[in-house]
Coordinates of C-alpha atoms and ligand atoms in Angstrom, one line a residue:
X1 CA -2.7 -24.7 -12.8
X2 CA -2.9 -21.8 -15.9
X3 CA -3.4 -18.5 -13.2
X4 CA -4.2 -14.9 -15.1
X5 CA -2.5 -12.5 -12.7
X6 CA -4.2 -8.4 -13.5
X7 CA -2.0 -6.3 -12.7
X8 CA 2.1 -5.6 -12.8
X9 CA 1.7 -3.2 -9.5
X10 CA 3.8 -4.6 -6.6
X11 CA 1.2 -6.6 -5.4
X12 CA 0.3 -8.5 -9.1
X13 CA 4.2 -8.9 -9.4
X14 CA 4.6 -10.4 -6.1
X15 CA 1.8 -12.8 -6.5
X16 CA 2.9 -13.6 -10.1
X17 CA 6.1 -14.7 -8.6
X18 CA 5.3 -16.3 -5.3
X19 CA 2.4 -18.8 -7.8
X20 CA 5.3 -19.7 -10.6
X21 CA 7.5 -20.6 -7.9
X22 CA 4.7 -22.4 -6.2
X23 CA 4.5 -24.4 -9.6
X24 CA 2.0 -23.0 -11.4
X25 CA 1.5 -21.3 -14.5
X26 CA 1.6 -17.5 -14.9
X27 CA 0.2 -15.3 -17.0
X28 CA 1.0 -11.6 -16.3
X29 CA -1.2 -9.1 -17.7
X30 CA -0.6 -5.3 -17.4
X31 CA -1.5 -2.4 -19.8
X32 CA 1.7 -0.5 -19.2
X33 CA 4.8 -1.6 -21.2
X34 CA 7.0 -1.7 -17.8
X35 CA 6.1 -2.8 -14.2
X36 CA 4.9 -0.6 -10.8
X37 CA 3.9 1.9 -13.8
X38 CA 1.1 3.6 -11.1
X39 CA 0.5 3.6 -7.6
X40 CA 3.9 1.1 -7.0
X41 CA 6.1 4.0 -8.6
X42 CA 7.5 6.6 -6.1
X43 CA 5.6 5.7 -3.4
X44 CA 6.6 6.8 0.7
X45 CA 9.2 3.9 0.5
X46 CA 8.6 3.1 4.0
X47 CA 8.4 -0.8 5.3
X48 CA 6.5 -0.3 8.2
X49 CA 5.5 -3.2 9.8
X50 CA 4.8 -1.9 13.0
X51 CA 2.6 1.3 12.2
X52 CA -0.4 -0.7 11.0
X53 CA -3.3 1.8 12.4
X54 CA -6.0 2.1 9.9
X55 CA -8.0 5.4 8.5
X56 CA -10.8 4.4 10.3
X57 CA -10.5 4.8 14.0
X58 CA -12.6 6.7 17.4
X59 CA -10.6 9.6 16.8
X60 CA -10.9 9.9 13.2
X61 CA -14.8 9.8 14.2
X62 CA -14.0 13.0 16.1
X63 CA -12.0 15.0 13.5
X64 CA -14.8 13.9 10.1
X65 CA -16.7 17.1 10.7
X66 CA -13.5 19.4 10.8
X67 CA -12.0 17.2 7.9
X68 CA -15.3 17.4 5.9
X69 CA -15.4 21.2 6.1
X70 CA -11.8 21.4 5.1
X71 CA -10.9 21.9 8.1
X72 CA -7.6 19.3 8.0
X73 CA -4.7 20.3 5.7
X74 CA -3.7 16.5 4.8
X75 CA -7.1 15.4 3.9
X76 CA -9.2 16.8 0.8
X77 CA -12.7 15.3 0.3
X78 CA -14.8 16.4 -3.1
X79 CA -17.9 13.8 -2.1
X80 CA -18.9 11.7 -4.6
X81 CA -21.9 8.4 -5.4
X82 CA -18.9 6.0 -4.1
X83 CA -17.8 7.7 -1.8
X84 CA -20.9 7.9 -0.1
X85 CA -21.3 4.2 -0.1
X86 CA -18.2 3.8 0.5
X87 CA -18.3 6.2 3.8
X88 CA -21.1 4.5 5.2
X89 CA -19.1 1.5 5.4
X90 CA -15.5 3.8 7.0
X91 CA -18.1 4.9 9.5
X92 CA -19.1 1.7 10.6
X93 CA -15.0 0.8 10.8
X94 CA -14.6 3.8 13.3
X95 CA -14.8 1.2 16.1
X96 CA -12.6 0.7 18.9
X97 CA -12.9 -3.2 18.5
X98 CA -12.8 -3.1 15.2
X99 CA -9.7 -1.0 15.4
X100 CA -8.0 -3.4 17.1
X101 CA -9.2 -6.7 15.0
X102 CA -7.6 -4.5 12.1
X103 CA -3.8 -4.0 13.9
X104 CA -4.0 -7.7 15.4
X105 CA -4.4 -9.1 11.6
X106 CA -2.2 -6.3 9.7
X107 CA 0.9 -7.2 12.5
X108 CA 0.2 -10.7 11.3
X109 CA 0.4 -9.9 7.4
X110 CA 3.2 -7.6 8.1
X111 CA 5.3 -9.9 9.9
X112 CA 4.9 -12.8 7.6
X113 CA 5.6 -10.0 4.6
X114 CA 8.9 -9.3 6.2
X115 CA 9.8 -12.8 7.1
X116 CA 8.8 -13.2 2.7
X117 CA 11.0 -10.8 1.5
X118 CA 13.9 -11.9 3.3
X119 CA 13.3 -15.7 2.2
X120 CA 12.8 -13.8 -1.3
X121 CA 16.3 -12.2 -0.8
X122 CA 18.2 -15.4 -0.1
X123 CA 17.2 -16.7 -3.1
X124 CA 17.4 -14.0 -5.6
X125 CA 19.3 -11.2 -4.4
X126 CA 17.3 -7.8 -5.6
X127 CA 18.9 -4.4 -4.7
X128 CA 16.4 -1.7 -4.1
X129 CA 18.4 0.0 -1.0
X130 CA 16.8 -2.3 1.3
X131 CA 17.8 -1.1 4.9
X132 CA 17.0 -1.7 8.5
X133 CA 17.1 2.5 8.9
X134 CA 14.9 2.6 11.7
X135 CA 11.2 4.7 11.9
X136 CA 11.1 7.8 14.2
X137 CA 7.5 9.2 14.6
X138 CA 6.8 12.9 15.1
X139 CA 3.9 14.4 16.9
X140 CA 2.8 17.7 17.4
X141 CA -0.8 16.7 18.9
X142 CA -0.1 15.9 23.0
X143 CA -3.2 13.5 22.5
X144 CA -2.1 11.5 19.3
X145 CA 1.5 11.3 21.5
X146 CA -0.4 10.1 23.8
X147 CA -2.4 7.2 22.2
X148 CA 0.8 6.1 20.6
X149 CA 2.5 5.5 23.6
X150 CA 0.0 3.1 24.7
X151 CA 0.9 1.0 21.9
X152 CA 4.4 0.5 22.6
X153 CA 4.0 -3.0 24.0
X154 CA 3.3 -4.6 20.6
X155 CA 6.9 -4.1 19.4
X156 CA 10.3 -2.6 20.3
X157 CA 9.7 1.1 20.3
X158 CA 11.0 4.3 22.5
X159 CA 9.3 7.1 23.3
X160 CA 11.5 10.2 23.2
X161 CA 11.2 14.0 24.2
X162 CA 11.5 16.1 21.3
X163 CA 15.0 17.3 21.8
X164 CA 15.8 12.8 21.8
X165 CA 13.9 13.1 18.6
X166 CA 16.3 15.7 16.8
X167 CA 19.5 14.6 18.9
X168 CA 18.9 10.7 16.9
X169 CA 17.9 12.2 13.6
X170 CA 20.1 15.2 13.1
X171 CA 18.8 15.8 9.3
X172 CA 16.4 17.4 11.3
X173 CA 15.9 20.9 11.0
X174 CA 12.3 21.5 13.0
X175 CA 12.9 23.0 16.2
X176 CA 12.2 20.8 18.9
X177 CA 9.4 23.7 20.3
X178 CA 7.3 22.3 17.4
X179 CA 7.6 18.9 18.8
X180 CA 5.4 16.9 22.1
X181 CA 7.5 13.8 21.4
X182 CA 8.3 11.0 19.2
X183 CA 8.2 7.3 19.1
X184 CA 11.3 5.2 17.4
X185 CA 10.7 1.4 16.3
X186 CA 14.3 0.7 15.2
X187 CA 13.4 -2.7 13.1
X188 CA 11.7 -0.8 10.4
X189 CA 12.7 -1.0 7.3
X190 CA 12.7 1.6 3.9
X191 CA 13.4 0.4 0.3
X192 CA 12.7 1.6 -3.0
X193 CA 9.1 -0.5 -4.0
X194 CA 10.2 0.5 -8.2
X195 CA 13.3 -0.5 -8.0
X196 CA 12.3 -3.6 -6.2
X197 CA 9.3 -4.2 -8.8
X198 CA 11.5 -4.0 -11.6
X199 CA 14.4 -6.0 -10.7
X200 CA 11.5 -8.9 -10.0
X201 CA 10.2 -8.0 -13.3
X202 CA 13.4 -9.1 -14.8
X203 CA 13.1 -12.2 -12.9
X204 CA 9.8 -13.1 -13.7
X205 CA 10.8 -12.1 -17.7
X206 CA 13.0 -15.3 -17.1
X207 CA 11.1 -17.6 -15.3
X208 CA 10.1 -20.9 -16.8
X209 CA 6.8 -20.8 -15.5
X210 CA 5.8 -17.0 -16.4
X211 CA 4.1 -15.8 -19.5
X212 CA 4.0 -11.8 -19.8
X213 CA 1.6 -9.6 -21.3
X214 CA 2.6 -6.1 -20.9
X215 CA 0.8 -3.3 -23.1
X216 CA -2.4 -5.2 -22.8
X217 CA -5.4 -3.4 -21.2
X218 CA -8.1 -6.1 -20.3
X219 CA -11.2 -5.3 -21.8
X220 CA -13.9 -7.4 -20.5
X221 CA -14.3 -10.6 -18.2
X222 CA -15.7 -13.8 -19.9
X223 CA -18.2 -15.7 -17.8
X224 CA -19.3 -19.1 -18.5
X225 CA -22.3 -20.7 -16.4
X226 CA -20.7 -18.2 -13.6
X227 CA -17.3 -19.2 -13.7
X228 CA -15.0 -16.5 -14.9
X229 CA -12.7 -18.7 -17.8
X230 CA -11.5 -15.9 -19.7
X231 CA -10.9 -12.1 -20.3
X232 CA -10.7 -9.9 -22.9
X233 CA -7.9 -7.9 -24.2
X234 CA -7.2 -5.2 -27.0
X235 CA -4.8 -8.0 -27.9
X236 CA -6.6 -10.8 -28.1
X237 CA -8.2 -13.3 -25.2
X238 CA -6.4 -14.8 -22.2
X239 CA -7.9 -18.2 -20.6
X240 CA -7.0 -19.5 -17.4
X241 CA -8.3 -21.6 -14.5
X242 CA -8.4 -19.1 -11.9
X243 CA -7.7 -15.0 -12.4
X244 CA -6.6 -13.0 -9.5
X245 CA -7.6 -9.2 -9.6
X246 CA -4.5 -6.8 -8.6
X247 CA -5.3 -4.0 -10.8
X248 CA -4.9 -1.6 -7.1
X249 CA -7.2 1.5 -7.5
X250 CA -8.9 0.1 -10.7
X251 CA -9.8 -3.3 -9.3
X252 CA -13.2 -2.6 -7.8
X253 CA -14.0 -1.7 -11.7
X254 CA -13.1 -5.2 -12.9
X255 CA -14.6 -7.1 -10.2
X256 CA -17.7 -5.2 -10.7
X257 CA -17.9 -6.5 -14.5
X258 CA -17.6 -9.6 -13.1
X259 CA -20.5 -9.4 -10.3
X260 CA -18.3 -9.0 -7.3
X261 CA -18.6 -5.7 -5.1
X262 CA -15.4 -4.2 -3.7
X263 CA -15.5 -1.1 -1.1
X264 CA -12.4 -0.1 -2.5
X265 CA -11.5 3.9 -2.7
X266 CA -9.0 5.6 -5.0
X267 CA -7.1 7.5 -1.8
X268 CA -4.8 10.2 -3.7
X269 CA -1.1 10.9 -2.4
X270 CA 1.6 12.5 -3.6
X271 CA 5.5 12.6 -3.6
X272 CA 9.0 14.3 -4.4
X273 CA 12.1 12.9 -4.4
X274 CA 15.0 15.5 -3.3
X275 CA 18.4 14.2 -4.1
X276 CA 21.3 14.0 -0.9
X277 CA 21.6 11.7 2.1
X278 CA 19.6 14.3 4.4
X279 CA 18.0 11.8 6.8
X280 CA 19.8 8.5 8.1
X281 CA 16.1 7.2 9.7
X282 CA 13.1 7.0 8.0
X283 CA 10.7 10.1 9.7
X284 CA 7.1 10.1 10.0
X285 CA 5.7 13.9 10.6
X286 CA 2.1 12.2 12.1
X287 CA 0.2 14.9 12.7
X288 CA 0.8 16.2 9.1
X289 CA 0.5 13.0 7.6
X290 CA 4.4 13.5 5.6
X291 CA 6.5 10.0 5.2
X292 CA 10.3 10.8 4.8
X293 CA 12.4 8.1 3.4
X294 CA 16.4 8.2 3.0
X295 CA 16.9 6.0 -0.5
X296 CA 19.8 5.2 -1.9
X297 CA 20.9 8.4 -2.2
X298 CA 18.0 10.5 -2.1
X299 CA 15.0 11.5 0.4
X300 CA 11.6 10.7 -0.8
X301 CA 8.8 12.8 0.8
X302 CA 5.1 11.5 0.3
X303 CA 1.5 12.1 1.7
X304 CA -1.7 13.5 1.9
X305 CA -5.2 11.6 1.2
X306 CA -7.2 13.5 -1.2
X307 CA -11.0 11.6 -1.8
X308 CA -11.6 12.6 -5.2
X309 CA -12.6 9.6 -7.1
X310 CA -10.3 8.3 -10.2
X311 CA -7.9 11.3 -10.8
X312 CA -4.8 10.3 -12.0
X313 CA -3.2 14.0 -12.1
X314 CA -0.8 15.8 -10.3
X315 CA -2.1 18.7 -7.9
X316 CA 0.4 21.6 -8.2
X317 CA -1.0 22.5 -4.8
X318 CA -0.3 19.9 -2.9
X319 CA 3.2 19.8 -4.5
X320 CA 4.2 22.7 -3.5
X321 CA 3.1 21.7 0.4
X322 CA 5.1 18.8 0.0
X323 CA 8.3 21.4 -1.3
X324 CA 7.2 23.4 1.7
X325 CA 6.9 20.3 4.1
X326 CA 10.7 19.5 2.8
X327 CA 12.4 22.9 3.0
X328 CA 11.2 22.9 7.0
X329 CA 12.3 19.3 7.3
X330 CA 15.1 18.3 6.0
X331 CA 16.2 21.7 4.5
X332 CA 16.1 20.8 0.9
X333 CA 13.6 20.6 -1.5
X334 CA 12.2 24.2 -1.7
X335 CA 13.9 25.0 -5.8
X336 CA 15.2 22.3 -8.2
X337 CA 13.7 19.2 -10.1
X338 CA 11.9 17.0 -7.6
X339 CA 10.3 14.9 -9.5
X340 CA 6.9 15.5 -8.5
X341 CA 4.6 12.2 -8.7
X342 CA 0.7 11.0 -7.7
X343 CA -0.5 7.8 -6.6
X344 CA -4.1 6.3 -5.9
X345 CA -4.1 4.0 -3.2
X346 CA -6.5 1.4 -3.1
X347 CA -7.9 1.8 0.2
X348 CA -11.1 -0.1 1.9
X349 CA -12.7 1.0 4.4
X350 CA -11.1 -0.8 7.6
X351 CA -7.5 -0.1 5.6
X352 CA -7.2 -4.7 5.4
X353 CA -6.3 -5.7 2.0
X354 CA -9.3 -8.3 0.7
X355 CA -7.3 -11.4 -0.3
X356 CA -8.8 -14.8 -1.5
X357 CA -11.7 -16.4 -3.2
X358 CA -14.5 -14.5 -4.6
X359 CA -18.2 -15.2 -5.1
X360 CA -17.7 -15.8 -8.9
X361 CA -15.8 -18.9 -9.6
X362 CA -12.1 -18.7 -10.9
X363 CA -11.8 -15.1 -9.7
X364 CA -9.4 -14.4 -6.8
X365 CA -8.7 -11.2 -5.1
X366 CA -5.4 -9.8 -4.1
X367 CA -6.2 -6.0 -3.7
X368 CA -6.8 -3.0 -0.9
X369 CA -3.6 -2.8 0.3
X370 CA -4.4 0.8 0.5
X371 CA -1.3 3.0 2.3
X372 CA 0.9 -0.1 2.8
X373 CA 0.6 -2.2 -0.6
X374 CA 4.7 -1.9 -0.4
X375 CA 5.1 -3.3 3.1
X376 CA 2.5 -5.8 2.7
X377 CA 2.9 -7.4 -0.4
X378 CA 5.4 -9.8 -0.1
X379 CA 3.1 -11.5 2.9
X380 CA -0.2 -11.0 0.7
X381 CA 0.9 -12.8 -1.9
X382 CA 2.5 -15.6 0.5
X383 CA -1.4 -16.1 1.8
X384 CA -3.1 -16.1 -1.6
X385 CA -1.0 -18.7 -2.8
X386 CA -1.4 -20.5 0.3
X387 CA -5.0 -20.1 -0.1
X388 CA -5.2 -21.3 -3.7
X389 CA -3.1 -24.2 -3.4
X390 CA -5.7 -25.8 -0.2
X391 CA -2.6 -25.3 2.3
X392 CA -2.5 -23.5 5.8
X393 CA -2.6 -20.1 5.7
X394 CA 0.8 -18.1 6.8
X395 CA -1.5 -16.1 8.8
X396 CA -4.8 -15.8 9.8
X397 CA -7.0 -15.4 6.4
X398 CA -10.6 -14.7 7.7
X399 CA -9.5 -10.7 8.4
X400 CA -8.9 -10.5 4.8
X401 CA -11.9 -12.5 3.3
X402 CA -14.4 -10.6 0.6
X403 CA -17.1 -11.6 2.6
X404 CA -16.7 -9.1 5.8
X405 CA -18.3 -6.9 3.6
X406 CA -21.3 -9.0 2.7
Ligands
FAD501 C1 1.7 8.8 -2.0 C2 1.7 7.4 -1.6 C3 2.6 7.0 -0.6 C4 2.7 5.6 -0.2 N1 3.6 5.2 0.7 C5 3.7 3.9 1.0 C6 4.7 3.5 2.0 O1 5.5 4.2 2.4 N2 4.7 2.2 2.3 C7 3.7 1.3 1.8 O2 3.8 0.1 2.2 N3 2.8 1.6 0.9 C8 2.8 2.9 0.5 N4 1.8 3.3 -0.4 C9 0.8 2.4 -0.9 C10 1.4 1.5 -2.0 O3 2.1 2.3 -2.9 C11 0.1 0.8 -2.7 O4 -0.7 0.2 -1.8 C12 0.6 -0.2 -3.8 O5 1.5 0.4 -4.7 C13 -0.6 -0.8 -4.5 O6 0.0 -1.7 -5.4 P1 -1.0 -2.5 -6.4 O7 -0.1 -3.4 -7.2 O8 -2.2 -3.0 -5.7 O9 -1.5 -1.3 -7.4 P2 -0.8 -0.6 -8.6 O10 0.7 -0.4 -8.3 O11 -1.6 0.7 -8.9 O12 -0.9 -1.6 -9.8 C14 -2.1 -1.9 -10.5 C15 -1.8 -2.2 -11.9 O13 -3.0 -2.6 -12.6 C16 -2.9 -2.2 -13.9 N5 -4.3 -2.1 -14.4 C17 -5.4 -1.5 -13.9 N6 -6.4 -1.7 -14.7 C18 -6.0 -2.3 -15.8 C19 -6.7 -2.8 -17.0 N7 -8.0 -2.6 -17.2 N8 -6.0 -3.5 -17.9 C20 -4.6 -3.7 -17.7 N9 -4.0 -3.3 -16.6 C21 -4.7 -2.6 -15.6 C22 -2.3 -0.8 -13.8 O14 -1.7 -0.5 -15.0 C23 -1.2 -1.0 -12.7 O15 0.0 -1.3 -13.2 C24 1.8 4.7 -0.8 C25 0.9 5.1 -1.8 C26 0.8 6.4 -2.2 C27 -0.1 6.8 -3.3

């Protein structure tokens, strides 16, 4: 079967590649001359298949009003028409069942994502630092310590007492007064999602079954008697028998052209990338919502959710928190080049991706990975193609469907 994928993000690559090696035939459609050219780029680098949690939780309920009133240093909201809409729906997430319907299918995605890649790296080995470093959780909040410990059943994880925390990571340099604990999962993983995106780039560049189309930004879907058959481009039309939307932050755009409705929010985050080994773990500063990732050579620091609708740009400000965030860290970062970055995340309201059919014929959706496109692509692209070609799912499809939100 001819299937348009929109999108050369990590998510459009990894379906692109997991459908030609299925058998079909690929068309890859991007309008950036190179892959993983937005939010895929210098993302946290973390592979976290154990930390799952979505935004929307009980406790998140609790802080809204603080967070609202600018009361939260990690979360910036400037309200918006969508974002109202799209609130409504986070609200309704904020749910202690639905809290735990959302880990139950992300642990599922997640696993099957990790037992994908590796399958992917037996057969073409791709080196993007790839390592089992291990995840070490900081918290600051007694109660969020708390609530995290309770979870510790789900997979192998240890809680430790601050001075554990900086006697396994000792990159550190926080003082273990600032600390109420931490929680270590050693099976986690980091890797570098660009480096990974282009080296399967190259791949796909020489794959029989893959057509590219890079530097082509799709105009306009073609509907015929409901079915989409066809898009337009600024270089000409593409036709296909089915089209699957990955275009991250901008898919709800497309799919709206089309008919289709997506609660899908442009969640802003930031990074810098320091140069030196300073960490030998991956490090998660929870209550201040900082990833910290050792790769290949380098440290990449990332966070912060900023609601501001579809700004691209970088904010000096929150830059220079991540410097400061750094500097008190890891001890490096304050001066020097650190190649300052911003990502939008595509982020729904209970934090699932929405993979599978659509209403509109010939229009799939692999999109809303949110804050864990990287660690979750591999596994959503297994299940789309799973789902296109008629066979059993590799996990349970229904938590990901279009139509919870109907
Ligand atoms: C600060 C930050 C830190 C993060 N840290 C982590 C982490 O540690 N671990 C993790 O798992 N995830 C992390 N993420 C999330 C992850 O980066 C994203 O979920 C993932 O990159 C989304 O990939 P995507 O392919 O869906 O979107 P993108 O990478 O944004 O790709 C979408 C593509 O669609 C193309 N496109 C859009 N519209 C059009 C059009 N009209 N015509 C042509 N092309 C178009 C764009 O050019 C783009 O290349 C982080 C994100 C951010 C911002």
């Amino acid at each position: 079967m001819k299937i348009g994928i929109l999108g050369a993000g990590v998510v459009g690559l990894t379906s692109a590649w997991w459908l030609a090696e299925a058998g079909h035939q690929v068309v890859l459609v991007d309008r950036h001359s190179g892959p993983a050219a937005e939010a895929s780029a210098a993302n946290g680098g973390q592979l976290s298949y154990a930390f799952v949690a979505p935004f929307a939780s009980p406790a998140m309920l609790r802080k809204l009003p603080g967070m609202l009133l600018g009361g939260d240093d990690a979360v910036r909201v400037s309200p918006d028409f969508e974002l109202i809409g799209w609130g409504l729906r986070f609200l309704r997430a904020c749910t202690g069942a639905e809290v735990d319907r959302t880990v139950a299918a992300q642990l599922a995605l997640a696993a099957s994502s990790r037992a994908e890649l590796a399958l992917l790296m037996q057969e073409v080995p791709l080196d993007f630092g790839l390592r089992t470093a291990g995840k070490l959780v900081l918290f600051r909040d007694a109660g969020e310590f708390a609530t995290a410990r309770q979870m510790d059943a789900q997979v192998e994880q240890q809680a430790l007492s601050p001075q554990e925390c900086l006697a396994l990571e000792p990159g550190l340099r926080i003082k273990a007064r600032e600390l109420v604990g931490g929680v270590y999962t050693p099976s986690e993983q980091v890797g570098d999602c660009a480096a990974f995106c282009g080296q399967l780039f190259a791949r796909l560049q020489n794959h029989s079954n893959v057509e590219l189309r890079m530097g082509t930004s799709i105009t306009k879907p073609e509907l015929t008697r409901g079915r989409l058959t066809a898009i337009e481009t600024d270089t000409g039309r593409i036709e296909a028998e089915r089209f699957v939307v990955s275009f991250g932050a901008g898919s709800k755009a497309f799919a709206r052209a089309c008919g289709v409705s997506l609660p899908i929010y442009p969640m802003k985050g930031h990074s810098i990338t320091v140069p030196g080994d300073a960490l030998s773990h991956s490090v998660t500063d929870h209550s201040r919502k900082i990833v910290f990732a050792p790769l290949s050579g380098a440290t990449r620091i990332a966070g912060f959710a900023d609601f501001k609708g579809v700004d691209r740009g970088l904010d000096p400000s929150r830059i220079a928190e991540l410097r400061a965030a750094s500097a008190g860290t890891i001890g490096e970062g304050a001066d020097g080049d650190v190649a300052p970055w911003a990502g939008l995340r595509p982020q729904t309201p209970d934090s699932r991706p929405i993979i599978g059919p659509s209403p509109v014929d010939g229009l799939y959706l692999n999109t809303g990975q949110g804050g864990l496109g990287w660690t979750l692509a591999c596994g959503s692209a297994r299940l789309l193609t799973d789902l296109i070609d008629g066979k059993p799912p590799s996990c349970p499809a229904q938590p990901f469907s279009v139509k919870r939100f109907s």
